Structure formats: C-alpha cells, structure tokens
Amino acid sequence: MRTLAWLSMMFLVPQTVQASTFVYVSVAAEKRIAVYESIAESGKLLLRAHVPVEAGEPGALTTDPAKRILFVAIRSTGKLSAYRIHPGTGRLLPLNTVPAGPDPAQISTDATGRFLLTAYYVDAKVTVHAIDKEGKLSEKPLQTIPTATKAHAIIPDPSNRFVFVPHTGPNVIFQFAFDSRSGRLSPGNPPRLSTPKNTGPRHLVFHPRKPLAYVVNEQGSSVTVYQFDPKGGTLSALQTVSTLTKGFKGENACAEIKLHPSAKFLYASNRGEDSIACFGLDEAGKLSALGNTPTEKTPRSFDLDP
C-alpha cells in the first residue's frame, strides 16, 4: 500500500491523570501523522486526528522523556520538527522545524530531554541538537560528526553516558561517550565495532536491568546479543540467532527490534518472510526462538503498547 510505504509508529502514555494511550503513525506518502487512541481493553485503535506535515514526508518519531514533545525526522527534505503534545487529546501543536541534512533515518532524545540525537542514512553523520524549555530545537546542531554511510539508529545507553550508532552499509557500530551536561559526543575506545560481512547492524535496544544490548541485523536476518561494558562504554558479541523460520529460502531483510517491558521477550521484523520473529530471554539474557508470526507485507516498523 502506498499509504504505508514509509511508516514509523510509537505509543505514548501522557504523564497526567489521563488514562488514554495515544499512538502516532507517520504516513509519509500523504505527508501527515495519524493520531490514534489505543483502547486498553480491546487493543483497538480509534483515529483521533490527522496532522499535516508541511516540511515533507515524516519518518522516525520519538518523544522527550516527559512525553510532552514529539520529534519527527523529515527524511524527504532533510529536516527535524518538534510538536507539543496536548496531554488530554494527544493532538499536536507545531513548535518549529530546522534544517538537518539528507535523510535523517532515526532520532532519540537523551535521558535529560535536553538533546536530540540524529543518525543520517545518506549524509553519513550524526548530529546533536539542543532542546529548549519549550521543546523547540536549536536552529543549528551543537555538534556534527561524520561517521559512515547508512547510519540507521542512534541510541543512548541507560546511564546516559554512552551512545551507539549501528550502520547497515559498512557493517559497523560506532561507539561514543556522551556528556549529558554539554550534549557533546566523543569517540569511544575503540570508536567503532566491526561486525561480520553482510551483517548490517540496524537497530539496537538495551536490557533494562542487565548489561546487555540486542542488535537486529538487516542483511544477516539475525539478532546479536552484546555484552555491554557500563564503565568503558563498549560492546562485545555473545550470541547471534536467526530471525527466520527454519527452511525459509527467499530474500529477507530485518528492520525493527523491540524488547517486551517485562524483559522476558524480544521481537524483530522480517521483510521478505513478512513475519515478526519472537524470542524468549533466559536468566542470563540470552535468546531462544519461540516461533514467527506472519504479518502483512514488509513489516518495517512496529511497537508494543506500554
């Protein structure tokens, strides 16, 4: 479907007395963000609003830690936008849009909510923008660092002291130290972790209680479990498991990865097999396959309700 050709979504529970959960979906081809309310009892989604995105085609979405501001990567025009979230209705009020660079693929805020971190698929770089008290983005980045082509995610660790940037093209994960006072990134030691040929590390999630990270590999059709050194800020591979059903012979490329809030289960999407791969986590945090669930064609992005 053209409407869903480029889709990113996220759930939001406002930090108020309101019990509603809102779901935001980028509908790139129509240059809008769809706002849904999630009904907890049934899981149904009720459409509440369409928000036009004048800056271009919206892609990746994220919020500040307080869930007050929604940030949007505009991949078609190389811009970043900020919207204030109405806590009662979930509707969006535009705050500002700033130039960024070609193809901002993924965005994250740091734990303080003072900085927006961006990875650029085409422009082969990462940037840090300041976020002011109103939620607006700084007109220019505080910092721009060249990395490599096809930077596909930028994720702070739970301590907010380190940042990791998987790249699907050169099969590397860049490792940075992060100063949460200034918002500045500096190269880790080592500054980059190489992965096997045709791995394609794409997205990354951290275990909430163990020093572990999980990376979905786009070309490798796999998930790799990494030991995370919370002192040195580096990753080392522990386990790699396939995301594919045994016997699958077609072409496939992985996309999204999500860890269940209980940290007992992990999910990754297969584009080609068109499925969600499901894994269980043991006490050590390692993975075992639980089977794959068929989806509609090309499941690029997905999320779990809170």
PDB file of C-alpha atoms in Angstrom:
ATOM      1  CA  MET A   1       0.000   0.000   0.000  1.00  0.00           C
ATOM      2  CA  ARG A   2       1.408   3.385  -0.982  1.00  0.00           C
ATOM      3  CA  THR A   3      -0.096   4.944   2.143  1.00  0.00           C
ATOM      4  CA  LEU A   4       2.042   2.769   4.408  1.00  0.00           C
ATOM      5  CA  ALA A   5       5.150   2.630   2.211  1.00  0.00           C
ATOM      6  CA  TRP A   6       7.110   4.563   4.798  1.00  0.00           C
ATOM      7  CA  LEU A   7       5.750   4.094   8.288  1.00  0.00           C
ATOM      8  CA  SER A   8       7.033   4.743  11.769  1.00  0.00           C
ATOM      9  CA  MET A   9       4.921   4.476  14.874  1.00  0.00           C
ATOM     10  CA  MET A  10       5.104   4.879  18.608  1.00  0.00           C
ATOM     11  CA  PHE A  11       2.857   4.629  21.658  1.00  0.00           C
ATOM     12  CA  LEU A  12       2.578   7.438  24.181  1.00  0.00           C
ATOM     13  CA  VAL A  13       1.103   7.461  27.684  1.00  0.00           C
ATOM     14  CA  PRO A  14       0.862  11.133  28.766  1.00  0.00           C
ATOM     15  CA  GLN A  15       2.301  11.881  32.197  1.00  0.00           C
ATOM     16  CA  THR A  16      -1.006  13.208  33.551  1.00  0.00           C
ATOM     17  CA  VAL A  17      -4.063  11.871  35.311  1.00  0.00           C
ATOM     18  CA  GLN A  18      -5.438  10.987  31.869  1.00  0.00           C
ATOM     19  CA  ALA A  19      -5.546   7.241  31.300  1.00  0.00           C
ATOM     20  CA  SER A  20      -5.537   7.426  27.495  1.00  0.00           C
ATOM     21  CA  THR A  21      -2.726   5.971  25.430  1.00  0.00           C
ATOM     22  CA  PHE A  22      -2.062   7.643  22.076  1.00  0.00           C
ATOM     23  CA  VAL A  23      -0.428   6.108  19.012  1.00  0.00           C
ATOM     24  CA  TYR A  24       1.389   8.220  16.423  1.00  0.00           C
ATOM     25  CA  VAL A  25       1.923   6.885  12.903  1.00  0.00           C
ATOM     26  CA  SER A  26       3.980   8.590  10.190  1.00  0.00           C
ATOM     27  CA  VAL A  27       2.153   8.357   6.864  1.00  0.00           C
ATOM     28  CA  ALA A  28       4.946   9.560   4.632  1.00  0.00           C
ATOM     29  CA  ALA A  29       3.323   9.493   1.200  1.00  0.00           C
ATOM     30  CA  GLU A  30       0.464  11.671   2.448  1.00  0.00           C
ATOM     31  CA  LYS A  31       2.737  13.993   4.470  1.00  0.00           C
ATOM     32  CA  ARG A  32       0.824  13.568   7.694  1.00  0.00           C
ATOM     33  CA  ILE A  33       0.923  11.996  11.125  1.00  0.00           C
ATOM     34  CA  ALA A  34      -2.100   9.958  12.160  1.00  0.00           C
ATOM     35  CA  VAL A  35      -3.087  10.204  15.829  1.00  0.00           C
ATOM     36  CA  TYR A  36      -4.929   7.235  17.323  1.00  0.00           C
ATOM     37  CA  GLU A  37      -6.229   6.450  20.784  1.00  0.00           C
ATOM     38  CA  SER A  38      -5.479   2.926  21.949  1.00  0.00           C
ATOM     39  CA  ILE A  39      -8.278   1.165  23.839  1.00  0.00           C
ATOM     40  CA  ALA A  40      -6.625  -0.965  26.526  1.00  0.00           C
ATOM     41  CA  GLU A  41      -9.473  -3.453  26.945  1.00  0.00           C
ATOM     42  CA  SER A  42      -9.664  -4.443  23.273  1.00  0.00           C
ATOM     43  CA  GLY A  43      -6.429  -3.219  21.684  1.00  0.00           C
ATOM     44  CA  LYS A  44      -8.449  -1.339  19.066  1.00  0.00           C
ATOM     45  CA  LEU A  45      -7.203   1.958  17.654  1.00  0.00           C
ATOM     46  CA  LEU A  46      -9.555   4.912  17.240  1.00  0.00           C
ATOM     47  CA  LEU A  47      -8.470   7.609  14.809  1.00  0.00           C
ATOM     48  CA  ARG A  48      -8.494  10.979  16.579  1.00  0.00           C
ATOM     49  CA  ALA A  49      -6.675  13.343  14.228  1.00  0.00           C
ATOM     50  CA  HIS A  50      -4.661  13.816  11.043  1.00  0.00           C
ATOM     51  CA  VAL A  51      -1.745  16.240  11.467  1.00  0.00           C
ATOM     52  CA  PRO A  52      -0.423  17.696   8.180  1.00  0.00           C
ATOM     53  CA  VAL A  53       3.377  17.832   7.973  1.00  0.00           C
ATOM     54  CA  GLU A  54       4.236  20.771   5.736  1.00  0.00           C
ATOM     55  CA  ALA A  55       8.006  20.188   5.992  1.00  0.00           C
ATOM     56  CA  GLY A  56       7.859  16.954   3.961  1.00  0.00           C
ATOM     57  CA  GLU A  57       7.428  13.215   4.455  1.00  0.00           C
ATOM     58  CA  PRO A  58       7.612  12.221   8.150  1.00  0.00           C
ATOM     59  CA  GLY A  59       9.685   9.204   9.137  1.00  0.00           C
ATOM     60  CA  ALA A  60      11.101   8.301  12.546  1.00  0.00           C
ATOM     61  CA  LEU A  61       9.335   9.563  15.673  1.00  0.00           C
ATOM     62  CA  THR A  62      10.412   9.972  19.297  1.00  0.00           C
ATOM     63  CA  THR A  63       9.426  11.939  22.402  1.00  0.00           C
ATOM     64  CA  ASP A  64      11.224  13.632  25.248  1.00  0.00           C
ATOM     65  CA  PRO A  65      11.312  11.573  28.490  1.00  0.00           C
ATOM     66  CA  ALA A  66       8.395  13.578  29.949  1.00  0.00           C
ATOM     67  CA  LYS A  67       6.208  12.774  26.922  1.00  0.00           C
ATOM     68  CA  ARG A  68       5.494  16.480  26.345  1.00  0.00           C
ATOM     69  CA  ILE A  69       7.114  16.858  22.911  1.00  0.00           C
ATOM     70  CA  LEU A  70       7.028  14.703  19.766  1.00  0.00           C
ATOM     71  CA  PHE A  71      10.043  14.947  17.479  1.00  0.00           C
ATOM     72  CA  VAL A  72       9.832  13.974  13.819  1.00  0.00           C
ATOM     73  CA  ALA A  73      12.539  13.188  11.262  1.00  0.00           C
ATOM     74  CA  ILE A  74      11.585  14.531   7.816  1.00  0.00           C
ATOM     75  CA  ARG A  75      13.573  12.207   5.572  1.00  0.00           C
ATOM     76  CA  SER A  76      12.405  13.576   2.201  1.00  0.00           C
ATOM     77  CA  THR A  77      13.661  17.124   2.852  1.00  0.00           C
ATOM     78  CA  GLY A  78      16.344  16.577   5.486  1.00  0.00           C
ATOM     79  CA  LYS A  79      14.657  18.408   8.357  1.00  0.00           C
ATOM     80  CA  LEU A  80      13.703  17.857  12.007  1.00  0.00           C
ATOM     81  CA  SER A  81      10.428  19.027  13.551  1.00  0.00           C
ATOM     82  CA  ALA A  82       9.120  19.433  17.095  1.00  0.00           C
ATOM     83  CA  TYR A  83       5.453  19.301  18.185  1.00  0.00           C
ATOM     84  CA  ARG A  84       3.883  19.931  21.578  1.00  0.00           C
ATOM     85  CA  ILE A  85       1.569  17.099  22.677  1.00  0.00           C
ATOM     86  CA  HIS A  86      -1.795  18.031  24.182  1.00  0.00           C
ATOM     87  CA  PRO A  87      -1.984  15.759  27.249  1.00  0.00           C
ATOM     88  CA  GLY A  88      -5.737  15.261  27.130  1.00  0.00           C
ATOM     89  CA  THR A  89      -6.359  14.738  23.417  1.00  0.00           C
ATOM     90  CA  GLY A  90      -2.967  13.701  22.085  1.00  0.00           C
ATOM     91  CA  ARG A  91      -3.215  16.346  19.366  1.00  0.00           C
ATOM     92  CA  LEU A  92      -0.048  18.016  18.111  1.00  0.00           C
ATOM     93  CA  LEU A  93       0.887  21.723  18.064  1.00  0.00           C
ATOM     94  CA  PRO A  94       3.799  22.606  15.739  1.00  0.00           C
ATOM     95  CA  LEU A  95       6.714  24.247  17.557  1.00  0.00           C
ATOM     96  CA  ASN A  96       9.486  24.539  14.973  1.00  0.00           C
ATOM     97  CA  THR A  97      11.284  22.866  12.094  1.00  0.00           C
ATOM     98  CA  VAL A  98      15.031  23.094  11.498  1.00  0.00           C
ATOM     99  CA  PRO A  99      17.366  22.055   8.657  1.00  0.00           C
ATOM    100  CA  ALA A 100      19.313  18.883   9.407  1.00  0.00           C
ATOM    101  CA  GLY A 101      20.829  17.027   6.431  1.00  0.00           C
ATOM    102  CA  PRO A 102      19.922  14.433   3.804  1.00  0.00           C
ATOM    103  CA  ASP A 103      17.867  11.503   5.073  1.00  0.00           C
ATOM    104  CA  PRO A 104      17.729  11.652   8.898  1.00  0.00           C
ATOM    105  CA  ALA A 105      16.925   7.981   9.468  1.00  0.00           C
ATOM    106  CA  GLN A 106      16.456   7.769  13.233  1.00  0.00           C
ATOM    107  CA  ILE A 107      16.223  10.078  16.249  1.00  0.00           C
ATOM    108  CA  SER A 108      16.481   9.748  20.035  1.00  0.00           C
ATOM    109  CA  THR A 109      16.484  12.085  22.991  1.00  0.00           C
ATOM    110  CA  ASP A 110      18.959  11.695  25.819  1.00  0.00           C
ATOM    111  CA  ALA A 111      17.689  10.861  29.314  1.00  0.00           C
ATOM    112  CA  THR A 112      17.630  14.511  30.388  1.00  0.00           C
ATOM    113  CA  GLY A 113      15.396  15.543  27.475  1.00  0.00           C
ATOM    114  CA  ARG A 114      17.759  18.414  26.660  1.00  0.00           C
ATOM    115  CA  PHE A 115      19.263  16.985  23.466  1.00  0.00           C
ATOM    116  CA  LEU A 116      18.015  15.360  20.262  1.00  0.00           C
ATOM    117  CA  LEU A 117      20.404  12.865  18.661  1.00  0.00           C
ATOM    118  CA  THR A 118      20.071  12.071  14.937  1.00  0.00           C
ATOM    119  CA  ALA A 119      21.627   9.457  12.628  1.00  0.00           C
ATOM    120  CA  TYR A 120      21.728  10.171   8.861  1.00  0.00           C
ATOM    121  CA  TYR A 121      21.449   7.339   6.356  1.00  0.00           C
ATOM    122  CA  VAL A 122      22.599   9.320   3.297  1.00  0.00           C
ATOM    123  CA  ASP A 123      24.622  12.134   4.865  1.00  0.00           C
ATOM    124  CA  ALA A 124      26.843   9.649   6.785  1.00  0.00           C
ATOM    125  CA  LYS A 125      26.908  11.581  10.049  1.00  0.00           C
ATOM    126  CA  VAL A 126      25.315  12.124  13.446  1.00  0.00           C
ATOM    127  CA  THR A 127      24.188  15.401  14.984  1.00  0.00           C
ATOM    128  CA  VAL A 128      23.178  16.747  18.379  1.00  0.00           C
ATOM    129  CA  HIS A 129      20.543  19.486  18.624  1.00  0.00           C
ATOM    130  CA  ALA A 130      19.669  21.337  21.815  1.00  0.00           C
ATOM    131  CA  ILE A 131      16.055  21.247  23.048  1.00  0.00           C
ATOM    132  CA  ASP A 132      14.911  24.371  24.900  1.00  0.00           C
ATOM    133  CA  LYS A 133      12.415  24.525  27.776  1.00  0.00           C
ATOM    134  CA  GLU A 134       9.508  24.968  25.354  1.00  0.00           C
ATOM    135  CA  GLY A 135      10.567  21.911  23.373  1.00  0.00           C
ATOM    136  CA  LYS A 136      11.938  23.770  20.362  1.00  0.00           C
ATOM    137  CA  LEU A 137      15.038  22.538  18.574  1.00  0.00           C
ATOM    138  CA  SER A 138      18.139  24.674  18.143  1.00  0.00           C
ATOM    139  CA  GLU A 139      18.334  26.137  14.646  1.00  0.00           C
ATOM    140  CA  LYS A 140      21.810  24.673  14.171  1.00  0.00           C
ATOM    141  CA  PRO A 141      23.246  21.476  15.669  1.00  0.00           C
ATOM    142  CA  LEU A 142      25.537  21.792  18.657  1.00  0.00           C
ATOM    143  CA  GLN A 143      27.714  19.138  17.059  1.00  0.00           C
ATOM    144  CA  THR A 144      28.064  17.305  13.743  1.00  0.00           C
ATOM    145  CA  ILE A 145      30.279  14.201  13.480  1.00  0.00           C
ATOM    146  CA  PRO A 146      30.982  12.335  10.212  1.00  0.00           C
ATOM    147  CA  THR A 147      30.579   8.559  10.605  1.00  0.00           C
ATOM    148  CA  ALA A 148      29.841   6.315   7.587  1.00  0.00           C
ATOM    149  CA  THR A 149      27.094   5.702   5.058  1.00  0.00           C
ATOM    150  CA  LYS A 150      23.786   4.165   6.103  1.00  0.00           C
ATOM    151  CA  ALA A 151      23.768   5.218   9.761  1.00  0.00           C
ATOM    152  CA  HIS A 152      20.459   3.717  10.841  1.00  0.00           C
ATOM    153  CA  ALA A 153      19.963   4.340  14.577  1.00  0.00           C
ATOM    154  CA  ILE A 154      21.394   6.374  17.434  1.00  0.00           C
ATOM    155  CA  ILE A 155      20.737   5.033  20.932  1.00  0.00           C
ATOM    156  CA  PRO A 156      21.956   6.276  24.356  1.00  0.00           C
ATOM    157  CA  ASP A 157      22.676   3.615  26.966  1.00  0.00           C
ATOM    158  CA  PRO A 158      20.541   3.514  30.164  1.00  0.00           C
ATOM    159  CA  SER A 159      23.165   5.523  32.110  1.00  0.00           C
ATOM    160  CA  ASN A 160      23.085   8.344  29.510  1.00  0.00           C
ATOM    161  CA  ARG A 161      26.897   8.217  29.347  1.00  0.00           C
ATOM    162  CA  PHE A 162      27.339   6.427  26.020  1.00  0.00           C
ATOM    163  CA  VAL A 163      25.743   6.436  22.559  1.00  0.00           C
ATOM    164  CA  PHE A 164      25.763   3.747  19.865  1.00  0.00           C
ATOM    165  CA  VAL A 165      25.174   4.148  16.122  1.00  0.00           C
ATOM    166  CA  PRO A 166      24.624   0.983  14.023  1.00  0.00           C
ATOM    167  CA  HIS A 167      25.397   1.278  10.290  1.00  0.00           C
ATOM    168  CA  THR A 168      23.856  -1.187   7.840  1.00  0.00           C
ATOM    169  CA  GLY A 169      26.276  -0.443   4.981  1.00  0.00           C
ATOM    170  CA  PRO A 170      29.833  -0.823   6.331  1.00  0.00           C
ATOM    171  CA  ASN A 171      28.834  -3.389   8.999  1.00  0.00           C
ATOM    172  CA  VAL A 172      29.964  -1.285  11.954  1.00  0.00           C
ATOM    173  CA  ILE A 173      28.581   0.120  15.201  1.00  0.00           C
ATOM    174  CA  PHE A 174      30.098   3.472  16.171  1.00  0.00           C
ATOM    175  CA  GLN A 175      30.675   3.862  19.917  1.00  0.00           C
ATOM    176  CA  PHE A 176      30.626   7.292  21.584  1.00  0.00           C
ATOM    177  CA  ALA A 177      30.999   8.734  25.048  1.00  0.00           C
ATOM    178  CA  PHE A 178      28.281  11.292  25.825  1.00  0.00           C
ATOM    179  CA  ASP A 179      28.477  14.353  28.095  1.00  0.00           C
ATOM    180  CA  SER A 180      24.909  14.988  29.248  1.00  0.00           C
ATOM    181  CA  ARG A 181      25.817  18.469  30.537  1.00  0.00           C
ATOM    182  CA  SER A 182      27.085  19.831  27.219  1.00  0.00           C
ATOM    183  CA  GLY A 183      25.453  17.355  24.856  1.00  0.00           C
ATOM    184  CA  ARG A 184      28.763  16.573  23.203  1.00  0.00           C
ATOM    185  CA  LEU A 185      29.813  13.224  21.783  1.00  0.00           C
ATOM    186  CA  SER A 186      33.402  11.989  21.752  1.00  0.00           C
ATOM    187  CA  PRO A 187      34.866   8.821  20.194  1.00  0.00           C
ATOM    188  CA  GLY A 188      34.735   5.682  22.311  1.00  0.00           C
ATOM    189  CA  ASN A 189      37.672   3.367  22.871  1.00  0.00           C
ATOM    190  CA  PRO A 190      37.575   1.805  20.344  1.00  0.00           C
ATOM    191  CA  PRO A 191      35.478   4.273  18.322  1.00  0.00           C
ATOM    192  CA  ARG A 192      33.885   1.573  16.164  1.00  0.00           C
ATOM    193  CA  LEU A 193      32.986  -2.090  16.445  1.00  0.00           C
ATOM    194  CA  SER A 194      33.179  -4.108  13.225  1.00  0.00           C
ATOM    195  CA  THR A 195      30.630  -6.871  12.648  1.00  0.00           C
ATOM    196  CA  PRO A 196      30.906  -9.814  10.209  1.00  0.00           C
ATOM    197  CA  LYS A 197      30.439  -9.179   6.483  1.00  0.00           C
ATOM    198  CA  ASN A 198      26.806  -8.868   5.338  1.00  0.00           C
ATOM    199  CA  THR A 199      25.565  -8.441   8.918  1.00  0.00           C
ATOM    200  CA  GLY A 200      24.083  -4.962   8.549  1.00  0.00           C
ATOM    201  CA  PRO A 201      23.533  -3.877  12.178  1.00  0.00           C
ATOM    202  CA  ARG A 202      20.413  -1.692  12.032  1.00  0.00           C
ATOM    203  CA  HIS A 203      18.565  -1.016  15.314  1.00  0.00           C
ATOM    204  CA  LEU A 204      19.524  -1.561  18.957  1.00  0.00           C
ATOM    205  CA  VAL A 205      17.765  -1.953  22.316  1.00  0.00           C
ATOM    206  CA  PHE A 206      19.218  -2.251  25.825  1.00  0.00           C
ATOM    207  CA  HIS A 207      18.144  -4.656  28.537  1.00  0.00           C
ATOM    208  CA  PRO A 208      16.626  -2.559  31.355  1.00  0.00           C
ATOM    209  CA  ARG A 209      18.411  -4.415  34.179  1.00  0.00           C
ATOM    210  CA  LYS A 210      21.360  -6.315  32.710  1.00  0.00           C
ATOM    211  CA  PRO A 211      24.476  -5.019  30.905  1.00  0.00           C
ATOM    212  CA  LEU A 212      23.242  -6.330  27.556  1.00  0.00           C
ATOM    213  CA  ALA A 213      22.284  -4.865  24.196  1.00  0.00           C
ATOM    214  CA  TYR A 214      20.365  -6.502  21.362  1.00  0.00           C
ATOM    215  CA  VAL A 215      21.008  -5.545  17.731  1.00  0.00           C
ATOM    216  CA  VAL A 216      18.868  -6.591  14.766  1.00  0.00           C
ATOM    217  CA  ASN A 217      20.960  -7.292  11.656  1.00  0.00           C
ATOM    218  CA  GLU A 218      19.318  -6.179   8.408  1.00  0.00           C
ATOM    219  CA  GLN A 219      21.311  -8.252   5.896  1.00  0.00           C
ATOM    220  CA  GLY A 220      22.128 -11.047   8.340  1.00  0.00           C
ATOM    221  CA  SER A 221      18.454 -11.764   9.175  1.00  0.00           C
ATOM    222  CA  SER A 222      19.527 -12.215  12.775  1.00  0.00           C
ATOM    223  CA  VAL A 223      19.722 -10.688  16.241  1.00  0.00           C
ATOM    224  CA  THR A 224      23.030 -10.393  18.078  1.00  0.00           C
ATOM    225  CA  VAL A 225      23.251 -10.214  21.870  1.00  0.00           C
ATOM    226  CA  TYR A 226      26.106  -7.977  23.043  1.00  0.00           C
ATOM    227  CA  GLN A 227      27.745  -7.713  26.440  1.00  0.00           C
ATOM    228  CA  PHE A 228      27.781  -4.026  27.388  1.00  0.00           C
ATOM    229  CA  ASP A 229      30.657  -2.653  29.453  1.00  0.00           C
ATOM    230  CA  PRO A 230      28.991   0.102  31.554  1.00  0.00           C
ATOM    231  CA  LYS A 231      32.381   1.537  32.550  1.00  0.00           C
ATOM    232  CA  GLY A 232      34.127   1.610  29.195  1.00  0.00           C
ATOM    233  CA  GLY A 233      31.001   2.004  27.050  1.00  0.00           C
ATOM    234  CA  THR A 234      31.824  -0.786  24.593  1.00  0.00           C
ATOM    235  CA  LEU A 235      30.002  -3.794  23.148  1.00  0.00           C
ATOM    236  CA  SER A 236      31.235  -7.371  22.633  1.00  0.00           C
ATOM    237  CA  ALA A 237      29.213 -10.087  20.861  1.00  0.00           C
ATOM    238  CA  LEU A 238      27.864 -13.014  22.902  1.00  0.00           C
ATOM    239  CA  GLN A 239      25.251 -14.732  20.732  1.00  0.00           C
ATOM    240  CA  THR A 240      23.691 -14.455  17.277  1.00  0.00           C
ATOM    241  CA  VAL A 241      20.367 -16.124  16.421  1.00  0.00           C
ATOM    242  CA  SER A 242      18.444 -16.263  13.141  1.00  0.00           C
ATOM    243  CA  THR A 243      15.145 -14.407  12.794  1.00  0.00           C
ATOM    244  CA  LEU A 244      13.917 -16.710  10.014  1.00  0.00           C
ATOM    245  CA  THR A 245      11.705 -19.771  10.108  1.00  0.00           C
ATOM    246  CA  LYS A 246      13.753 -22.925   9.515  1.00  0.00           C
ATOM    247  CA  GLY A 247      13.673 -23.795   5.836  1.00  0.00           C
ATOM    248  CA  PHE A 248      12.857 -20.291   4.542  1.00  0.00           C
ATOM    249  CA  LYS A 249      14.692 -19.794   1.218  1.00  0.00           C
ATOM    250  CA  GLY A 250      13.620 -16.366  -0.062  1.00  0.00           C
ATOM    251  CA  GLU A 251      15.252 -12.957   0.242  1.00  0.00           C
ATOM    252  CA  ASN A 252      14.839 -11.179   3.568  1.00  0.00           C
ATOM    253  CA  ALA A 253      15.918  -8.006   5.350  1.00  0.00           C
ATOM    254  CA  CYS A 254      15.289  -7.339   9.033  1.00  0.00           C
ATOM    255  CA  ALA A 255      14.026  -3.964  10.211  1.00  0.00           C
ATOM    256  CA  GLU A 256      12.739  -3.243  13.731  1.00  0.00           C
ATOM    257  CA  ILE A 257      13.574  -4.700  17.149  1.00  0.00           C
ATOM    258  CA  LYS A 258      11.648  -4.261  20.410  1.00  0.00           C
ATOM    259  CA  LEU A 259      12.092  -5.651  23.918  1.00  0.00           C
ATOM    260  CA  HIS A 260       8.963  -6.503  25.916  1.00  0.00           C
ATOM    261  CA  PRO A 261       8.519  -4.288  29.043  1.00  0.00           C
ATOM    262  CA  SER A 262       8.955  -7.402  31.208  1.00  0.00           C
ATOM    263  CA  ALA A 263      12.333  -8.071  29.523  1.00  0.00           C
ATOM    264  CA  LYS A 264      11.219 -11.693  29.080  1.00  0.00           C
ATOM    265  CA  PHE A 265      10.573 -11.490  25.335  1.00  0.00           C
ATOM    266  CA  LEU A 266      12.121  -9.833  22.284  1.00  0.00           C
ATOM    267  CA  TYR A 267      10.683  -9.242  18.809  1.00  0.00           C
ATOM    268  CA  ALA A 268      12.207  -8.450  15.397  1.00  0.00           C
ATOM    269  CA  SER A 269      10.579  -7.908  11.993  1.00  0.00           C
ATOM    270  CA  ASN A 270      11.387  -9.760   8.772  1.00  0.00           C
ATOM    271  CA  ARG A 271      10.778  -8.023   5.449  1.00  0.00           C
ATOM    272  CA  GLY A 272      10.666 -10.837   2.910  1.00  0.00           C
ATOM    273  CA  GLU A 273       9.454 -13.650   5.094  1.00  0.00           C
ATOM    274  CA  ASP A 274       6.967 -10.991   6.298  1.00  0.00           C
ATOM    275  CA  SER A 275       6.828 -12.002   9.915  1.00  0.00           C
ATOM    276  CA  ILE A 276       7.626 -10.994  13.466  1.00  0.00           C
ATOM    277  CA  ALA A 277      10.295 -13.253  14.982  1.00  0.00           C
ATOM    278  CA  CYS A 278       9.612 -13.953  18.665  1.00  0.00           C
ATOM    279  CA  PHE A 279      12.297 -14.843  21.222  1.00  0.00           C
ATOM    280  CA  GLY A 280      12.366 -15.703  24.901  1.00  0.00           C
ATOM    281  CA  LEU A 281      15.103 -14.425  27.231  1.00  0.00           C
ATOM    282  CA  ASP A 282      16.661 -16.718  29.825  1.00  0.00           C
ATOM    283  CA  GLU A 283      18.007 -15.581  33.202  1.00  0.00           C
ATOM    284  CA  ALA A 284      21.299 -14.568  31.578  1.00  0.00           C
ATOM    285  CA  GLY A 285      19.512 -12.550  28.900  1.00  0.00           C
ATOM    286  CA  LYS A 286      20.326 -14.904  26.026  1.00  0.00           C
ATOM    287  CA  LEU A 287      17.740 -15.691  23.345  1.00  0.00           C
ATOM    288  CA  SER A 288      15.803 -18.768  22.288  1.00  0.00           C
ATOM    289  CA  ALA A 289      13.391 -18.827  19.347  1.00  0.00           C
ATOM    290  CA  LEU A 290       9.668 -19.038  20.150  1.00  0.00           C
ATOM    291  CA  GLY A 291       8.448 -19.047  16.550  1.00  0.00           C
ATOM    292  CA  ASN A 292       7.443 -16.475  13.934  1.00  0.00           C
ATOM    293  CA  THR A 293       4.079 -14.765  13.453  1.00  0.00           C
ATOM    294  CA  PRO A 294       3.024 -13.893   9.860  1.00  0.00           C
ATOM    295  CA  THR A 295       2.295 -10.225   9.102  1.00  0.00           C
ATOM    296  CA  GLU A 296       1.155  -8.132   6.183  1.00  0.00           C
ATOM    297  CA  LYS A 297       3.777  -7.390   3.522  1.00  0.00           C
ATOM    298  CA  THR A 298       7.040  -5.682   4.551  1.00  0.00           C
ATOM    299  CA  PRO A 299       6.716  -5.059   8.320  1.00  0.00           C
ATOM    300  CA  ARG A 300       9.184  -2.201   8.591  1.00  0.00           C
ATOM    301  CA  SER A 301       8.206  -0.646  11.925  1.00  0.00           C
ATOM    302  CA  PHE A 302       6.193  -1.844  14.899  1.00  0.00           C
ATOM    303  CA  ASP A 303       5.834  -1.108  18.595  1.00  0.00           C
ATOM    304  CA  LEU A 304       4.391  -2.602  21.773  1.00  0.00           C
ATOM    305  CA  ASP A 305       1.730  -0.903  23.857  1.00  0.00           C
ATOM    306  CA  PRO A 306       3.036   0.121  27.313  1.00  0.00           C
TER     307      PRO A 306
END
